[in-house]
Amino acid sequence: MGEHAGGAPGRGRQRGLPRRALLTGGLVGAAGVAGFAGRDRLSTWWWRYSGADSPRVEGEVDHPGAEWVPASSANYRRANRPRDYSIDRVVIHLPEATYDVTLRVFQDPAHGAATHYVVRSEDGHVAQLARELDVAYHAGHRGFNERSIGIEHEGWADRPEYLTDALYASSARLVAGICARHDIPVDREHIVGHNEVPEVIRICPGPHWDWDRYLDLVAEAGRSPEPTPTEGAP
């Protein structure tokens, strides 16, 4: 799921490397990430010199009610989207892990990957790990990382009991807000599974993810006014 995966470019500016390992299967090799550090230095730091940097408030979240649980800075790239990269996709993930394990892995700098959000199965609680401004290393495809927002949903692709009503409803509200903020159409071309990212071999979110139900929930949530983003819950 990391940033530097090999794969055909999306609308992003450069090509990338193959996806992250399963959360339960190990960490991304530090040597592989380091090997591309020099090549990526300008894209990582250019915002400091472009005049495009946006003011940040520590603990501020983009989704109302989300808890700020920051990922390691090694697992995302600071940016100023949509000024530097347009955002036109949302990528749906399942981590093959519990909520708590997923957060811990994304806070590990050796992992090399993170999503913007993680949704808990039991009650739909949302953690935000990276600002939507920034490029999280979640898709295993550099172009898709730059153009999308990634959301993990606690659970396993072959365990449908994790796909609770609370998870679906909360995720739908989250995605409706993302689509409204970035003018993303609510359809299957723009809201995709990780398995649909070019040249990424994944099954998530898996055969039990109910796309028809989910898109209906997103569309319904989008008809309600979105509250103003606030600081993350403690």
Tab-separated table of N, CA, C and O in Angstrom, residues 115-200:
chain	number	residue	atom	x	y	z
A	115	THR	N	-3.676	5.172	5.746
A	115	THR	CA	-4.819	5.797	5.098
A	115	THR	C	-5.126	7.120	5.796
A	115	THR	O	-4.585	7.425	6.857
A	116	HIS	N	-6.023	7.890	5.196
A	116	HIS	CA	-6.448	9.143	5.833
A	116	HIS	C	-7.367	8.868	7.026
A	116	HIS	O	-7.316	9.589	8.024
A	117	TYR	N	-8.193	7.832	6.900
A	117	TYR	CA	-9.191	7.536	7.932
A	117	TYR	C	-9.237	6.035	8.214
A	117	TYR	O	-8.940	5.214	7.341
A	118	VAL	N	-9.684	5.709	9.450
A	118	VAL	CA	-10.011	4.339	9.826
A	118	VAL	C	-11.369	4.368	10.523
A	118	VAL	O	-11.597	5.196	11.406
A	119	VAL	N	-12.274	3.466	10.115
A	119	VAL	CA	-13.618	3.392	10.691
A	119	VAL	C	-13.734	2.119	11.522
A	119	VAL	O	-13.404	1.023	11.047
A	120	ARG	N	-14.214	2.260	12.754
A	120	ARG	CA	-14.360	1.119	13.664
A	120	ARG	C	-15.672	0.391	13.401
A	120	ARG	O	-16.709	1.014	13.143
A	121	SER	N	-15.634	-0.929	13.487
A	121	SER	CA	-16.802	-1.749	13.170
A	121	SER	C	-17.924	-1.606	14.196
A	121	SER	O	-19.094	-1.457	13.837
A	122	GLU	N	-17.588	-1.666	15.457
A	122	GLU	CA	-18.601	-1.773	16.513
A	122	GLU	C	-19.570	-0.595	16.527
A	122	GLU	O	-20.779	-0.775	16.662
A	123	ASP	N	-19.016	0.617	16.396
A	123	ASP	CA	-19.856	1.806	16.575
A	123	ASP	C	-19.664	2.857	15.484
A	123	ASP	O	-20.269	3.935	15.559
A	124	GLY	N	-18.845	2.568	14.487
A	124	GLY	CA	-18.631	3.525	13.413
A	124	GLY	C	-17.730	4.684	13.758
A	124	GLY	O	-17.623	5.644	12.983
A	125	HIS	N	-17.041	4.613	14.881
A	125	HIS	CA	-16.130	5.692	15.265
A	125	HIS	C	-15.063	5.894	14.192
A	125	HIS	O	-14.538	4.928	13.628
A	126	VAL	N	-14.751	7.157	13.911
A	126	VAL	CA	-13.811	7.494	12.839
A	126	VAL	C	-12.544	8.114	13.434
A	126	VAL	O	-12.610	9.074	14.220
A	127	ALA	N	-11.404	7.566	13.054
A	127	ALA	CA	-10.111	8.180	13.370
A	127	ALA	C	-9.549	8.787	12.094
A	127	ALA	O	-9.622	8.178	11.023
A	128	GLN	N	-9.008	10.005	12.208
A	128	GLN	CA	-8.310	10.609	11.073
A	128	GLN	C	-6.819	10.577	11.353
A	128	GLN	O	-6.352	11.050	12.389
A	129	LEU	N	-6.058	10.024	10.405
A	129	LEU	CA	-4.619	9.838	10.586
A	129	LEU	C	-3.781	10.801	9.762
A	129	LEU	O	-2.621	11.045	10.082
A	130	ALA	N	-4.340	11.326	8.689
A	130	ALA	CA	-3.639	12.292	7.844
A	130	ALA	C	-4.660	13.279	7.324
A	130	ALA	O	-5.815	12.916	7.063
A	131	ARG	N	-4.244	14.536	7.163
A	131	ARG	CA	-5.148	15.536	6.618
A	131	ARG	C	-5.452	15.242	5.153
A	131	ARG	O	-4.621	14.692	4.428
A	132	GLU	N	-6.631	15.633	4.718
A	132	GLU	CA	-6.985	15.458	3.314
A	132	GLU	C	-6.083	16.274	2.392
A	132	GLU	O	-5.929	15.946	1.207
A	133	LEU	N	-5.481	17.313	2.908
A	133	LEU	CA	-4.480	18.070	2.160
A	133	LEU	C	-3.315	17.195	1.718
A	133	LEU	O	-2.684	17.457	0.681
A	134	ASP	N	-3.014	16.185	2.510
A	134	ASP	CA	-1.772	15.437	2.364
A	134	ASP	C	-1.975	14.139	1.578
A	134	ASP	O	-3.078	13.622	1.449
A	135	VAL	N	-0.871	13.612	1.074
A	135	VAL	CA	-0.868	12.396	0.265
A	135	VAL	C	-0.521	11.219	1.179
A	135	VAL	O	0.637	11.047	1.567
A	136	ALA	N	-1.524	10.428	1.539
A	136	ALA	CA	-1.279	9.226	2.342
A	136	ALA	C	-0.873	8.083	1.420
A	136	ALA	O	-1.380	7.951	0.304
A	137	TYR	N	0.033	7.250	1.898
A	137	TYR	CA	0.535	6.124	1.105
A	137	TYR	C	-0.377	4.914	1.342
A	137	TYR	O	-0.082	4.046	2.157
A	138	HIS	N	-1.490	4.869	0.638
A	138	HIS	CA	-2.487	3.839	0.915
A	138	HIS	C	-2.831	2.963	-0.282
A	138	HIS	O	-3.319	1.850	-0.100
A	139	ALA	N	-2.625	3.441	-1.493
A	139	ALA	CA	-3.171	2.744	-2.654
A	139	ALA	C	-2.189	1.798	-3.327
A	139	ALA	O	-2.588	0.983	-4.151
A	140	GLY	N	-0.897	1.896	-3.012
A	140	GLY	CA	0.091	1.083	-3.710
A	140	GLY	C	0.335	1.552	-5.128
A	140	GLY	O	0.857	0.795	-5.950
A	141	HIS	N	-0.033	2.789	-5.410
A	141	HIS	CA	0.060	3.353	-6.765
A	141	HIS	C	0.198	4.863	-6.585
A	141	HIS	O	-0.696	5.519	-6.063
A	142	ARG	N	1.328	5.385	-7.022
A	142	ARG	CA	1.618	6.787	-6.721
A	142	ARG	C	0.552	7.741	-7.259
A	142	ARG	O	0.115	8.667	-6.570
A	143	GLY	N	0.131	7.535	-8.499
A	143	GLY	CA	-0.877	8.405	-9.073
A	143	GLY	C	-2.179	8.380	-8.282
A	143	GLY	O	-2.803	9.413	-8.056
A	144	PHE	N	-2.598	7.191	-7.837
A	144	PHE	CA	-3.820	7.095	-7.042
A	144	PHE	C	-3.633	7.689	-5.655
A	144	PHE	O	-4.564	8.287	-5.110
A	145	ASN	N	-2.468	7.528	-5.061
A	145	ASN	CA	-2.221	8.177	-3.777
A	145	ASN	C	-2.426	9.682	-3.892
A	145	ASN	O	-3.010	10.318	-3.005
A	146	GLU	N	-1.924	10.266	-4.977
A	146	GLU	CA	-1.965	11.718	-5.129
A	146	GLU	C	-3.365	12.233	-5.436
A	146	GLU	O	-3.684	13.377	-5.116
A	147	ARG	N	-4.221	11.401	-6.014
A	147	ARG	CA	-5.538	11.868	-6.442
A	147	ARG	C	-6.663	11.417	-5.528
A	147	ARG	O	-7.825	11.759	-5.777
A	148	SER	N	-6.365	10.656	-4.470
A	148	SER	CA	-7.447	10.016	-3.720
A	148	SER	C	-7.316	10.206	-2.220
A	148	SER	O	-6.279	10.614	-1.693
A	149	ILE	N	-8.408	9.855	-1.544
A	149	ILE	CA	-8.465	9.775	-0.086
A	149	ILE	C	-8.774	8.321	0.263
A	149	ILE	O	-9.687	7.716	-0.318
A	150	GLY	N	-7.995	7.751	1.181
A	150	GLY	CA	-8.135	6.343	1.536
A	150	GLY	C	-8.801	6.155	2.882
A	150	GLY	O	-8.513	6.886	3.833
A	151	ILE	N	-9.687	5.155	2.951
A	151	ILE	CA	-10.428	4.866	4.184
A	151	ILE	C	-10.341	3.373	4.478
A	151	ILE	O	-10.774	2.543	3.671
A	152	GLU	N	-9.788	3.023	5.633
A	152	GLU	CA	-9.792	1.642	6.108
A	152	GLU	C	-11.044	1.401	6.951
A	152	GLU	O	-11.492	2.280	7.695
A	153	HIS	N	-11.590	0.201	6.832
A	153	HIS	CA	-12.749	-0.215	7.612
A	153	HIS	C	-12.365	-1.478	8.371
A	153	HIS	O	-11.994	-2.483	7.756
A	154	GLU	N	-12.433	-1.410	9.677
A	154	GLU	CA	-12.003	-2.534	10.506
A	154	GLU	C	-12.603	-3.844	10.008
A	154	GLU	O	-13.801	-3.935	9.736
A	155	GLY	N	-11.753	-4.864	9.877
A	155	GLY	CA	-12.277	-6.171	9.534
A	155	GLY	C	-11.467	-6.918	8.499
A	155	GLY	O	-10.368	-6.509	8.115
A	156	TRP	N	-12.048	-8.027	8.082
A	156	TRP	CA	-11.441	-8.941	7.116
A	156	TRP	C	-12.404	-9.134	5.950
A	156	TRP	O	-13.622	-9.159	6.128
A	157	ALA	N	-11.858	-9.328	4.765
A	157	ALA	CA	-12.687	-9.473	3.566
A	157	ALA	C	-13.592	-10.701	3.623
A	157	ALA	O	-14.655	-10.713	2.996
A	158	ASP	N	-13.197	-11.732	4.364
A	158	ASP	CA	-13.992	-12.957	4.428
A	158	ASP	C	-14.783	-13.071	5.729
A	158	ASP	O	-15.276	-14.152	6.062
A	159	ARG	N	-14.940	-11.957	6.460
A	159	ARG	CA	-15.688	-11.975	7.716
A	159	ARG	C	-16.742	-10.862	7.686
A	159	ARG	O	-16.533	-9.757	8.206
A	160	PRO	N	-17.899	-11.122	7.075
A	160	PRO	CA	-18.905	-10.075	6.879
A	160	PRO	C	-19.497	-9.532	8.165
A	160	PRO	O	-20.125	-8.464	8.144
A	161	GLU	N	-19.304	-10.231	9.287
A	161	GLU	CA	-19.851	-9.724	10.543
A	161	GLU	C	-19.235	-8.381	10.951
A	161	GLU	O	-19.813	-7.647	11.762
A	162	TYR	N	-18.074	-8.043	10.395
A	162	TYR	CA	-17.466	-6.744	10.694
A	162	TYR	C	-18.148	-5.599	9.938
A	162	TYR	O	-17.974	-4.426	10.299
A	163	LEU	N	-18.929	-5.917	8.916
A	163	LEU	CA	-19.585	-4.880	8.109
A	163	LEU	C	-20.935	-4.544	8.744
A	163	LEU	O	-22.004	-4.875	8.227
A	164	THR	N	-20.880	-3.861	9.865
A	164	THR	CA	-22.065	-3.549	10.645
A	164	THR	C	-22.837	-2.374	10.045
A	164	THR	O	-22.307	-1.598	9.241
A	165	ASP	N	-24.091	-2.232	10.494
A	165	ASP	CA	-24.879	-1.066	10.088
A	165	ASP	C	-24.176	0.224	10.504
A	165	ASP	O	-24.175	1.210	9.754
A	166	ALA	N	-23.597	0.214	11.703
A	166	ALA	CA	-22.914	1.413	12.198
A	166	ALA	C	-21.713	1.766	11.325
A	166	ALA	O	-21.455	2.945	11.033
A	167	LEU	N	-20.964	0.760	10.909
A	167	LEU	CA	-19.806	1.012	10.053
A	167	LEU	C	-20.240	1.591	8.709
A	167	LEU	O	-19.681	2.587	8.238
A	168	TYR	N	-21.240	0.970	8.076
A	168	TYR	CA	-21.710	1.464	6.780
A	168	TYR	C	-22.213	2.906	6.895
A	168	TYR	O	-21.885	3.769	6.064
A	169	ALA	N	-23.034	3.177	7.909
A	169	ALA	CA	-23.627	4.505	8.037
A	169	ALA	C	-22.569	5.573	8.309
A	169	ALA	O	-22.592	6.661	7.718
A	170	SER	N	-21.638	5.259	9.193
A	170	SER	CA	-20.594	6.222	9.523
A	170	SER	C	-19.686	6.482	8.332
A	170	SER	O	-19.338	7.631	8.024
A	171	SER	N	-19.286	5.409	7.648
A	171	SER	CA	-18.429	5.566	6.478
A	171	SER	C	-19.139	6.359	5.385
A	171	SER	O	-18.524	7.187	4.695
A	172	ALA	N	-20.434	6.119	5.218
A	172	ALA	CA	-21.193	6.849	4.203
A	172	ALA	C	-21.221	8.338	4.504
A	172	ALA	O	-21.069	9.174	3.596
A	173	ARG	N	-21.409	8.713	5.770
A	173	ARG	CA	-21.368	10.135	6.131
A	173	ARG	C	-19.996	10.723	5.861
A	173	ARG	O	-19.860	11.857	5.365
A	174	LEU	N	-18.962	9.959	6.189
A	174	LEU	CA	-17.589	10.399	5.941
A	174	LEU	C	-17.362	10.642	4.452
A	174	LEU	O	-16.846	11.697	4.040
A	175	VAL	N	-17.750	9.691	3.618
A	175	VAL	CA	-17.515	9.814	2.181
A	175	VAL	C	-18.384	10.905	1.575
A	175	VAL	O	-17.939	11.635	0.670
A	176	ALA	N	-19.603	11.065	2.057
A	176	ALA	CA	-20.451	12.151	1.557
A	176	ALA	C	-19.792	13.502	1.809
A	176	ALA	O	-19.810	14.396	0.938
A	177	GLY	N	-19.187	13.662	2.979
A	177	GLY	CA	-18.484	14.914	3.269
A	177	GLY	C	-17.277	15.117	2.384
A	177	GLY	O	-17.019	16.229	1.895
A	178	ILE	N	-16.515	14.047	2.169
A	178	ILE	CA	-15.346	14.132	1.286
A	178	ILE	C	-15.775	14.528	-0.122
A	178	ILE	O	-15.180	15.419	-0.751
A	179	CYS	N	-16.827	13.885	-0.617
A	179	CYS	CA	-17.290	14.176	-1.975
A	179	CYS	C	-17.779	15.619	-2.090
A	179	CYS	O	-17.537	16.290	-3.106
A	180	ALA	N	-18.447	16.113	-1.060
A	180	ALA	CA	-18.918	17.494	-1.088
A	180	ALA	C	-17.751	18.472	-1.051
A	180	ALA	O	-17.746	19.473	-1.787
A	181	ARG	N	-16.760	18.201	-0.214
A	181	ARG	CA	-15.616	19.130	-0.094
A	181	ARG	C	-14.806	19.202	-1.376
A	181	ARG	O	-14.243	20.256	-1.700
A	182	HIS	N	-14.712	18.079	-2.094
A	182	HIS	CA	-13.821	18.021	-3.255
A	182	HIS	C	-14.564	17.865	-4.578
A	182	HIS	O	-13.934	17.627	-5.603
A	183	ASP	N	-15.877	18.023	-4.534
A	183	ASP	CA	-16.700	17.975	-5.746
A	183	ASP	C	-16.495	16.655	-6.497
A	183	ASP	O	-16.278	16.634	-7.709
A	184	ILE	N	-16.568	15.552	-5.750
A	184	ILE	CA	-16.399	14.214	-6.323
A	184	ILE	C	-17.781	13.604	-6.566
A	184	ILE	O	-18.604	13.570	-5.645
A	185	PRO	N	-18.067	13.116	-7.754
A	185	PRO	CA	-19.363	12.463	-7.987
A	185	PRO	C	-19.527	11.215	-7.125
A	185	PRO	O	-18.563	10.486	-6.865
A	186	VAL	N	-20.753	10.979	-6.684
A	186	VAL	CA	-21.048	9.796	-5.881
A	186	VAL	C	-21.442	8.671	-6.835
A	186	VAL	O	-22.618	8.468	-7.170
A	187	ASP	N	-20.447	7.934	-7.316
A	187	ASP	CA	-20.696	6.811	-8.218
A	187	ASP	C	-19.523	5.850	-8.149
A	187	ASP	O	-18.506	6.120	-7.507
A	188	ARG	N	-19.654	4.712	-8.821
A	188	ARG	CA	-18.651	3.663	-8.738
A	188	ARG	C	-17.398	3.964	-9.552
A	188	ARG	O	-16.401	3.250	-9.430
A	189	GLU	N	-17.430	4.977	-10.365
A	189	GLU	CA	-16.204	5.375	-11.050
A	189	GLU	C	-15.282	6.138	-10.111
A	189	GLU	O	-14.056	6.041	-10.227
A	190	HIS	N	-15.862	6.860	-9.168
A	190	HIS	CA	-15.077	7.750	-8.310
A	190	HIS	C	-14.922	7.238	-6.887
A	190	HIS	O	-14.037	7.688	-6.165
A	191	ILE	N	-15.779	6.314	-6.464
A	191	ILE	CA	-15.652	5.657	-5.157
A	191	ILE	C	-15.338	4.200	-5.452
A	191	ILE	O	-16.199	3.457	-5.936
A	192	VAL	N	-14.113	3.785	-5.188
A	192	VAL	CA	-13.629	2.500	-5.687
A	192	VAL	C	-13.046	1.657	-4.560
A	192	VAL	O	-12.681	2.171	-3.499
A	193	GLY	N	-12.949	0.367	-4.813
A	193	GLY	CA	-12.261	-0.521	-3.893
A	193	GLY	C	-10.765	-0.538	-4.173
A	193	GLY	O	-10.327	-0.236	-5.289
A	194	HIS	N	-10.001	-0.912	-3.169
A	194	HIS	CA	-8.551	-1.014	-3.362
A	194	HIS	C	-8.219	-1.993	-4.484
A	194	HIS	O	-7.234	-1.826	-5.206
A	195	ASN	N	-9.051	-3.013	-4.633
A	195	ASN	CA	-8.820	-3.998	-5.688
A	195	ASN	C	-8.980	-3.415	-7.091
A	195	ASN	O	-8.582	-4.045	-8.074
A	196	GLU	N	-9.558	-2.229	-7.202
A	196	GLU	CA	-9.765	-1.596	-8.501
A	196	GLU	C	-8.671	-0.603	-8.872
A	196	GLU	O	-8.706	-0.019	-9.959
A	197	VAL	N	-7.708	-0.399	-7.996
A	197	VAL	CA	-6.574	0.467	-8.319
A	197	VAL	C	-5.696	-0.251	-9.355
A	197	VAL	O	-5.407	-1.442	-9.201
A	198	PRO	N	-5.277	0.435	-10.403
A	198	PRO	CA	-4.503	-0.235	-11.459
A	198	PRO	C	-3.265	-0.955	-10.940
A	198	PRO	O	-2.523	-0.431	-10.110
A	199	GLU	N	-3.084	-2.192	-11.414
A	199	GLU	CA	-1.906	-3.011	-11.139
A	199	GLU	C	-1.668	-3.275	-9.667
A	199	GLU	O	-0.541	-3.501	-9.231
A	200	VAL	N	-2.746	-3.258	-8.886
A	200	VAL	CA	-2.672	-3.605	-7.468
A	200	VAL	C	-3.426	-4.914	-7.275
A	200	VAL	O	-4.582	-5.043	-7.683
